[in-house]
Amino acid sequence: MSELVTGEAVALELRPARLPSRALAVLLDLVVAVAVYVAVTIAIVVSTASLDEAAQTALSIATFVLVLVGGPIAVETLSHGRSLGKMACGLRVVRDDGGPIRFRHALVRGLIGVIEILMTFGVVACIASFVSARGRRLGDVFAGTLVVRERIPVARTGFVPPPPPWLAGRFSGLDLSAVPDGLWLAVRQYLTRMQQLDPQVGWSMAERLASDLAERTGVPVPQGVPPAAYLAAVVHERQSREARRAFASGSASSTPSAAEADLAADAPSVTRAPSAAGATSAVNGPPVVPPGAAVESSGGARPEESHEVPAGDRPGTGFVPPA
């Protein structure tokens, strides 16, 4: 990896392209350029057969410059550093700060490439790439560019083994707020790679990480618990807490509207008994009708007896408080 620092002081980790892949990309570009040059030359010779020798020589030189020099420059400028050969090999030309190249960068690379690639058959470019720490040829050095790899194989994420069943929930009351992220990362890396370590080395690393973790939490490692099992159980507890916190935050945003809808749907099916305050209000003024209750007509009909629905028969709202 090569660390590049952008103008905003952001460090970028890019993988520079090595000589074999770059040589293959240049070879593909040269094959395409030479094929186009031969086709254009034949067309010009056929169409300018009536011209004199000096005119034909001038056209040949112009064709060479436009096709073999101007062509790669135009392609790299328009594609932002991705010629046909580089696209096939998964490479790209970028600036030293990681940004896309422009016309001036492609122009400098193309003009110097005529000398170090075409005129010397790539010998100068190979020597410069071997000497450079990032595999840059002279055109890259003068233009301030770098050829990097775009297609990088994705590394497999290590699997964190679960804790033993007899340790599940044993550290639920542990305070993990003082544990830094660097220690969590070290513990996770150890758990994903402990099967690849020497048993003695892995045991010593587990003891050291367990002691650091116990120091941060303020609770010593329980007696009889192996260090690796202790680390796995604590990491599992942290993941469980993060999952519960995420579930609670997601439920809090959707619970009020659902609860209000359920309560509104259940309101017509429940009729409360009139209280003393309600009787007093009935004497002094019109009765207070609860929301959702049916309004009785004033025709003198005897009001139906109201009763409370037992708690066991009440329809549920479906609201379950988050764990």
Tab-separated table of C-alpha atoms in Angstrom:
chain	number	residue	atom	x	y	z
A	1	MET	CA	0.000	0.000	0.000
A	2	SER	CA	1.068	3.598	-0.646
A	3	GLU	CA	-0.251	6.389	1.518
A	4	LEU	CA	-1.123	9.530	-0.415
A	5	VAL	CA	-2.139	12.765	1.294
A	6	THR	CA	-4.749	14.901	-0.484
A	7	GLY	CA	-5.018	18.663	-0.353
A	8	GLU	CA	-7.576	18.336	2.434
A	9	ALA	CA	-5.016	16.391	4.541
A	10	VAL	CA	-6.840	13.090	3.970
A	11	ALA	CA	-4.614	10.011	3.786
A	12	LEU	CA	-5.460	7.639	0.939
A	13	GLU	CA	-4.216	4.079	0.808
A	14	LEU	CA	-3.611	3.148	-2.844
A	15	ARG	CA	-1.853	0.116	-4.252
A	16	PRO	CA	0.709	1.129	-6.915
A	17	ALA	CA	0.825	-0.972	-10.057
A	18	ARG	CA	3.920	-3.116	-10.503
A	19	LEU	CA	6.058	-3.499	-13.595
A	20	PRO	CA	4.480	-6.691	-15.060
A	21	SER	CA	0.945	-5.315	-15.091
A	22	ARG	CA	2.115	-1.942	-16.389
A	23	ALA	CA	4.189	-3.575	-19.146
A	24	LEU	CA	1.194	-5.648	-20.220
A	25	ALA	CA	-1.016	-2.544	-20.327
A	26	VAL	CA	1.565	-0.633	-22.400
A	27	LEU	CA	1.915	-3.590	-24.755
A	28	LEU	CA	-1.837	-3.705	-25.347
A	29	ASP	CA	-1.926	0.049	-25.951
A	30	LEU	CA	0.966	-0.215	-28.426
A	31	VAL	CA	-0.720	-3.046	-30.336
A	32	VAL	CA	-3.895	-0.984	-30.710
A	33	ALA	CA	-1.962	2.185	-31.619
A	34	VAL	CA	0.211	0.412	-34.204
A	35	ALA	CA	-2.837	-1.238	-35.763
A	36	VAL	CA	-4.570	2.123	-36.088
A	37	TYR	CA	-1.360	3.705	-37.412
A	38	VAL	CA	-0.943	1.055	-40.103
A	39	ALA	CA	-4.573	1.378	-41.184
A	40	VAL	CA	-4.378	5.169	-41.352
A	41	THR	CA	-1.034	5.038	-43.212
A	42	ILE	CA	-2.409	2.675	-45.852
A	43	ALA	CA	-5.435	4.903	-46.324
A	44	ILE	CA	-3.249	8.006	-46.689
A	45	VAL	CA	-0.864	6.322	-49.133
A	46	VAL	CA	-3.752	5.176	-51.303
A	47	SER	CA	-5.474	8.556	-51.249
A	48	THR	CA	-2.296	10.628	-51.804
A	49	ALA	CA	-0.599	8.552	-54.499
A	50	SER	CA	-0.580	11.510	-56.884
A	51	LEU	CA	1.364	13.761	-54.474
A	52	ASP	CA	5.117	14.182	-54.566
A	53	GLU	CA	7.507	12.443	-52.187
A	54	ALA	CA	7.947	15.454	-49.861
A	55	ALA	CA	4.216	15.767	-49.277
A	56	GLN	CA	3.895	12.058	-48.592
A	57	THR	CA	6.774	12.236	-46.090
A	58	ALA	CA	5.147	15.173	-44.275
A	59	LEU	CA	1.847	13.315	-44.087
A	60	SER	CA	3.619	10.233	-42.736
A	61	ILE	CA	5.293	12.247	-39.974
A	62	ALA	CA	2.022	13.957	-39.120
A	63	THR	CA	0.261	10.609	-38.984
A	64	PHE	CA	2.943	9.197	-36.689
A	65	VAL	CA	2.694	12.163	-34.305
A	66	LEU	CA	-1.097	12.273	-34.278
A	67	VAL	CA	-1.695	8.537	-33.895
A	68	LEU	CA	1.210	7.270	-31.774
A	69	VAL	CA	1.684	10.422	-29.666
A	70	GLY	CA	-1.540	12.401	-29.741
A	71	GLY	CA	-3.799	9.362	-29.618
A	72	PRO	CA	-2.651	8.057	-26.193
A	73	ILE	CA	-2.686	11.601	-24.811
A	74	ALA	CA	-6.264	12.169	-25.967
A	75	VAL	CA	-7.421	8.781	-24.676
A	76	GLU	CA	-5.887	9.292	-21.204
A	77	THR	CA	-7.299	12.820	-20.997
A	78	LEU	CA	-10.838	11.855	-21.965
A	79	SER	CA	-10.889	8.684	-19.857
A	80	HIS	CA	-9.163	10.322	-16.849
A	81	GLY	CA	-6.175	7.988	-16.912
A	82	ARG	CA	-7.739	4.779	-18.193
A	83	SER	CA	-6.440	3.712	-21.591
A	84	LEU	CA	-7.574	0.502	-23.250
A	85	GLY	CA	-4.640	-1.483	-21.894
A	86	LYS	CA	-5.056	-0.073	-18.398
A	87	MET	CA	-8.775	-0.830	-18.422
A	88	ALA	CA	-8.032	-4.422	-19.395
A	89	CYS	CA	-5.439	-4.785	-16.605
A	90	GLY	CA	-7.436	-2.889	-13.965
A	91	LEU	CA	-5.033	0.063	-13.754
A	92	ARG	CA	-5.492	3.807	-13.688
A	93	VAL	CA	-3.304	6.916	-13.762
A	94	VAL	CA	-3.943	9.372	-10.923
A	95	ARG	CA	-2.221	12.440	-9.559
A	96	ASP	CA	0.118	12.322	-6.595
A	97	ASP	CA	-2.743	13.465	-4.375
A	98	GLY	CA	-5.056	10.734	-5.676
A	99	GLY	CA	-7.155	12.962	-7.945
A	100	PRO	CA	-7.910	12.412	-11.656
A	101	ILE	CA	-5.350	13.570	-14.200
A	102	ARG	CA	-5.895	16.378	-16.684
A	103	PHE	CA	-4.571	17.283	-20.112
A	104	ARG	CA	-1.244	18.643	-18.886
A	105	HIS	CA	-0.503	15.438	-16.986
A	106	ALA	CA	-1.332	13.274	-19.989
A	107	LEU	CA	0.705	15.587	-22.268
A	108	VAL	CA	3.864	15.315	-20.156
A	109	ARG	CA	3.496	11.542	-19.807
A	110	GLY	CA	2.923	11.135	-23.548
A	111	LEU	CA	5.847	13.320	-24.670
A	112	ILE	CA	8.337	11.683	-22.302
A	113	GLY	CA	6.881	8.278	-23.135
A	114	VAL	CA	8.001	8.727	-26.748
A	115	ILE	CA	11.600	8.842	-25.540
A	116	GLU	CA	11.561	6.236	-22.765
A	117	ILE	CA	9.164	3.757	-24.412
A	118	LEU	CA	9.142	4.146	-28.200
A	119	MET	CA	12.726	5.253	-28.896
A	120	THR	CA	14.418	3.028	-26.305
A	121	PHE	CA	11.973	0.095	-26.621
A	122	GLY	CA	10.930	0.529	-22.979
A	123	VAL	CA	14.398	0.006	-21.471
A	124	VAL	CA	14.496	3.408	-19.764
A	125	ALA	CA	10.950	2.989	-18.458
A	126	CYS	CA	11.772	-0.434	-16.983
A	127	ILE	CA	14.895	0.847	-15.242
A	128	ALA	CA	13.034	3.845	-13.805
A	129	SER	CA	10.234	1.603	-12.539
A	130	PHE	CA	12.708	-0.714	-10.836
A	131	VAL	CA	14.486	2.198	-9.133
A	132	SER	CA	11.302	4.021	-8.025
A	133	ALA	CA	9.759	2.943	-4.736
A	134	ARG	CA	6.258	3.232	-6.225
A	135	GLY	CA	7.108	1.869	-9.670
A	136	ARG	CA	6.951	5.204	-11.486
A	137	ARG	CA	8.628	5.862	-14.814
A	138	LEU	CA	10.146	9.193	-15.808
A	139	GLY	CA	6.904	10.427	-17.347
A	140	ASP	CA	5.119	9.874	-14.023
A	141	VAL	CA	7.874	11.646	-12.090
A	142	PHE	CA	7.807	14.765	-14.275
A	143	ALA	CA	4.008	14.807	-14.582
A	144	GLY	CA	3.389	14.162	-10.884
A	145	THR	CA	1.291	11.071	-11.512
A	146	LEU	CA	1.082	7.495	-10.283
A	147	VAL	CA	-0.340	4.314	-11.821
A	148	VAL	CA	-2.480	2.443	-9.279
A	149	ARG	CA	-4.531	-0.734	-9.255
A	150	GLU	CA	-8.286	-0.308	-9.346
A	151	ARG	CA	-9.342	-3.940	-9.017
A	152	ILE	CA	-8.153	-5.218	-5.644
A	153	PRO	CA	-9.375	-8.552	-4.283
A	154	VAL	CA	-11.661	-8.082	-1.307
A	155	ALA	CA	-10.221	-9.546	1.857
A	156	ARG	CA	-12.427	-12.008	3.688
A	157	THR	CA	-13.791	-10.803	6.983
A	158	GLY	CA	-12.672	-12.921	9.902
A	159	PHE	CA	-15.333	-14.810	11.839
A	160	VAL	CA	-15.475	-14.035	15.555
A	161	PRO	CA	-16.142	-17.304	17.395
A	162	PRO	CA	-19.088	-17.272	19.826
A	163	PRO	CA	-18.461	-17.647	23.565
A	164	PRO	CA	-19.109	-20.927	25.396
A	165	PRO	CA	-22.761	-21.452	26.344
A	166	TRP	CA	-21.977	-21.417	30.067
A	167	LEU	CA	-20.683	-17.830	29.722
A	168	ALA	CA	-23.753	-16.470	27.931
A	169	GLY	CA	-25.151	-13.459	29.815
A	170	ARG	CA	-22.561	-13.666	32.590
A	171	PHE	CA	-21.124	-10.217	31.788
A	172	SER	CA	-24.428	-8.404	31.261
A	173	GLY	CA	-23.690	-5.963	34.098
A	174	LEU	CA	-20.157	-5.120	32.946
A	175	ASP	CA	-19.360	-1.449	32.289
A	176	LEU	CA	-17.822	-1.254	28.814
A	177	SER	CA	-17.902	2.507	28.347
A	178	ALA	CA	-14.216	2.995	29.213
A	179	VAL	CA	-12.883	0.445	26.714
A	180	PRO	CA	-11.256	2.285	23.753
A	181	ASP	CA	-11.893	1.362	20.151
A	182	GLY	CA	-8.271	0.353	19.649
A	183	LEU	CA	-8.563	-2.340	22.309
A	184	TRP	CA	-11.808	-3.635	20.797
A	185	LEU	CA	-10.087	-3.855	17.407
A	186	ALA	CA	-7.125	-5.729	18.888
A	187	VAL	CA	-9.430	-8.200	20.648
A	188	ARG	CA	-11.445	-8.776	17.485
A	189	GLN	CA	-8.316	-9.338	15.407
A	190	TYR	CA	-7.022	-11.825	17.952
A	191	LEU	CA	-10.304	-13.762	18.025
A	192	THR	CA	-10.423	-14.002	14.228
A	193	ARG	CA	-6.809	-15.207	13.960
A	194	MET	CA	-6.218	-17.168	17.138
A	195	GLN	CA	-6.507	-20.496	15.296
A	196	GLN	CA	-3.532	-19.483	13.138
A	197	LEU	CA	-1.248	-18.621	16.071
A	198	ASP	CA	1.089	-20.806	18.017
A	199	PRO	CA	-0.701	-22.092	21.157
A	200	GLN	CA	1.781	-20.508	23.577
A	201	VAL	CA	1.888	-17.216	21.700
A	202	GLY	CA	-1.904	-17.136	21.433
A	203	TRP	CA	-2.326	-17.869	25.158
A	204	SER	CA	0.055	-15.055	26.147
A	205	MET	CA	-1.694	-12.612	23.813
A	206	ALA	CA	-5.089	-13.611	25.222
A	207	GLU	CA	-3.858	-13.088	28.795
A	208	ARG	CA	-2.487	-9.662	27.951
A	209	LEU	CA	-5.673	-8.564	26.165
A	210	ALA	CA	-7.855	-9.978	28.945
A	211	SER	CA	-5.883	-8.091	31.600
A	212	ASP	CA	-6.137	-4.851	29.605
A	213	LEU	CA	-9.865	-5.360	29.156
A	214	ALA	CA	-10.383	-6.160	32.848
A	215	GLU	CA	-8.412	-3.051	33.801
A	216	ARG	CA	-10.653	-0.885	31.615
A	217	THR	CA	-13.875	-2.409	32.957
A	218	GLY	CA	-12.730	-2.422	36.597
A	219	VAL	CA	-13.752	-6.063	37.101
A	220	PRO	CA	-11.099	-8.812	37.168
A	221	VAL	CA	-11.318	-11.868	34.998
A	222	PRO	CA	-13.364	-14.566	36.808
A	223	GLN	CA	-11.425	-17.486	38.190
A	224	GLY	CA	-11.444	-20.568	35.988
A	225	VAL	CA	-12.437	-18.707	32.814
A	226	PRO	CA	-9.882	-19.062	29.976
A	227	PRO	CA	-8.685	-15.706	28.580
A	228	ALA	CA	-9.877	-16.437	25.047
A	229	ALA	CA	-13.347	-17.441	26.282
A	230	TYR	CA	-13.486	-14.303	28.430
A	231	LEU	CA	-12.639	-12.117	25.425
A	232	ALA	CA	-15.228	-13.838	23.241
A	233	ALA	CA	-17.921	-13.462	25.914
A	234	VAL	CA	-17.214	-9.740	26.424
A	235	VAL	CA	-17.205	-9.060	22.668
A	236	HIS	CA	-20.483	-10.948	22.360
A	237	GLU	CA	-21.971	-8.844	25.173
A	238	ARG	CA	-20.915	-5.636	23.421
A	239	GLN	CA	-22.463	-6.779	20.148
A	240	SER	CA	-25.681	-7.700	21.941
A	241	ARG	CA	-25.889	-4.273	23.550
A	242	GLU	CA	-25.326	-2.522	20.243
A	243	ALA	CA	-28.039	-4.641	18.638
A	244	ARG	CA	-30.508	-3.842	21.437
A	245	ARG	CA	-29.649	-0.153	21.238
A	246	ALA	CA	-30.175	-0.118	17.485
A	247	PHE	CA	-33.488	-1.967	17.856
A	248	ALA	CA	-34.662	0.429	20.553
A	249	SER	CA	-33.802	3.501	18.491
A	250	GLY	CA	-35.595	2.032	15.475
A	251	SER	CA	-38.692	1.156	17.501
A	252	ALA	CA	-38.865	4.549	19.219
A	253	SER	CA	-39.405	6.337	15.920
A	254	SER	CA	-42.303	4.097	14.838
A	255	THR	CA	-43.967	3.230	18.181
A	256	PRO	CA	-45.981	6.469	18.870
A	257	SER	CA	-47.919	6.409	15.635
A	258	ALA	CA	-48.672	2.691	15.925
A	259	ALA	CA	-49.758	3.043	19.561
A	260	GLU	CA	-52.010	5.973	18.763
A	261	ALA	CA	-53.625	4.054	15.917
A	262	ASP	CA	-54.243	1.019	18.126
A	263	LEU	CA	-55.687	3.113	20.953
A	264	ALA	CA	-57.963	4.933	18.540
A	265	ALA	CA	-59.184	1.623	17.161
A	266	ASP	CA	-59.892	0.220	20.633
A	267	ALA	CA	-61.634	3.316	22.014
A	268	PRO	CA	-65.173	2.594	20.645
A	269	SER	CA	-65.229	-0.934	22.107
A	270	VAL	CA	-64.640	0.172	25.714
A	271	THR	CA	-67.283	2.097	27.717
A	272	ARG	CA	-66.292	3.393	31.081
A	273	ALA	CA	-68.679	3.643	34.056
A	274	PRO	CA	-69.681	7.149	35.025
A	275	SER	CA	-67.785	8.477	37.989
A	276	ALA	CA	-68.849	10.864	40.735
A	277	ALA	CA	-67.325	13.744	38.889
A	278	GLY	CA	-69.328	12.744	35.857
A	279	ALA	CA	-72.557	12.636	37.879
A	280	THR	CA	-71.897	16.094	39.250
A	281	SER	CA	-71.259	17.428	35.803
A	282	ALA	CA	-74.513	15.810	34.650
A	283	VAL	CA	-76.427	17.823	37.295
A	284	ASN	CA	-74.735	21.100	36.588
A	285	GLY	CA	-74.554	20.832	32.842
A	286	PRO	CA	-74.582	18.579	29.815
A	287	PRO	CA	-72.770	15.301	30.259
A	288	VAL	CA	-69.220	15.027	29.080
A	289	VAL	CA	-69.065	12.460	26.332
A	290	PRO	CA	-65.715	10.660	26.059
A	291	PRO	CA	-64.137	10.624	22.615
A	292	GLY	CA	-65.369	7.775	20.481
A	293	ALA	CA	-68.482	7.002	22.613
A	294	ALA	CA	-71.894	6.951	20.928
A	295	VAL	CA	-74.000	10.044	21.645
A	296	GLU	CA	-77.438	9.110	23.066
A	297	SER	CA	-80.520	10.766	21.679
A	298	SER	CA	-82.660	13.027	23.881
A	299	GLY	CA	-85.860	11.122	23.196
A	300	GLY	CA	-86.235	9.921	26.774
A	301	ALA	CA	-85.014	6.408	26.122
A	302	ARG	CA	-83.499	4.728	29.128
A	303	PRO	CA	-79.698	4.747	28.859
A	304	GLU	CA	-78.076	1.374	28.637
A	305	GLU	CA	-76.237	0.132	31.626
A	306	SER	CA	-72.547	0.742	31.223
A	307	HIS	CA	-70.014	-1.651	32.482
A	308	GLU	CA	-66.278	-2.044	32.314
A	309	VAL	CA	-64.793	-4.767	30.221
A	310	PRO	CA	-62.615	-7.086	32.308
A	311	ALA	CA	-58.884	-6.647	31.853
A	312	GLY	CA	-58.516	-10.108	30.399
A	313	ASP	CA	-61.127	-9.399	27.694
A	314	ARG	CA	-59.743	-6.085	26.534
A	315	PRO	CA	-58.282	-6.149	23.033
A	316	GLY	CA	-54.528	-5.645	23.068
A	317	THR	CA	-52.859	-2.744	21.364
A	318	GLY	CA	-50.021	-4.762	19.950
A	319	PHE	CA	-47.410	-2.458	21.538
A	320	VAL	CA	-44.462	-4.297	22.965
A	321	PRO	CA	-41.887	-2.195	24.788
A	322	PRO	CA	-38.401	-2.649	23.413
A	323	ALA	CA	-36.133	-4.918	25.404
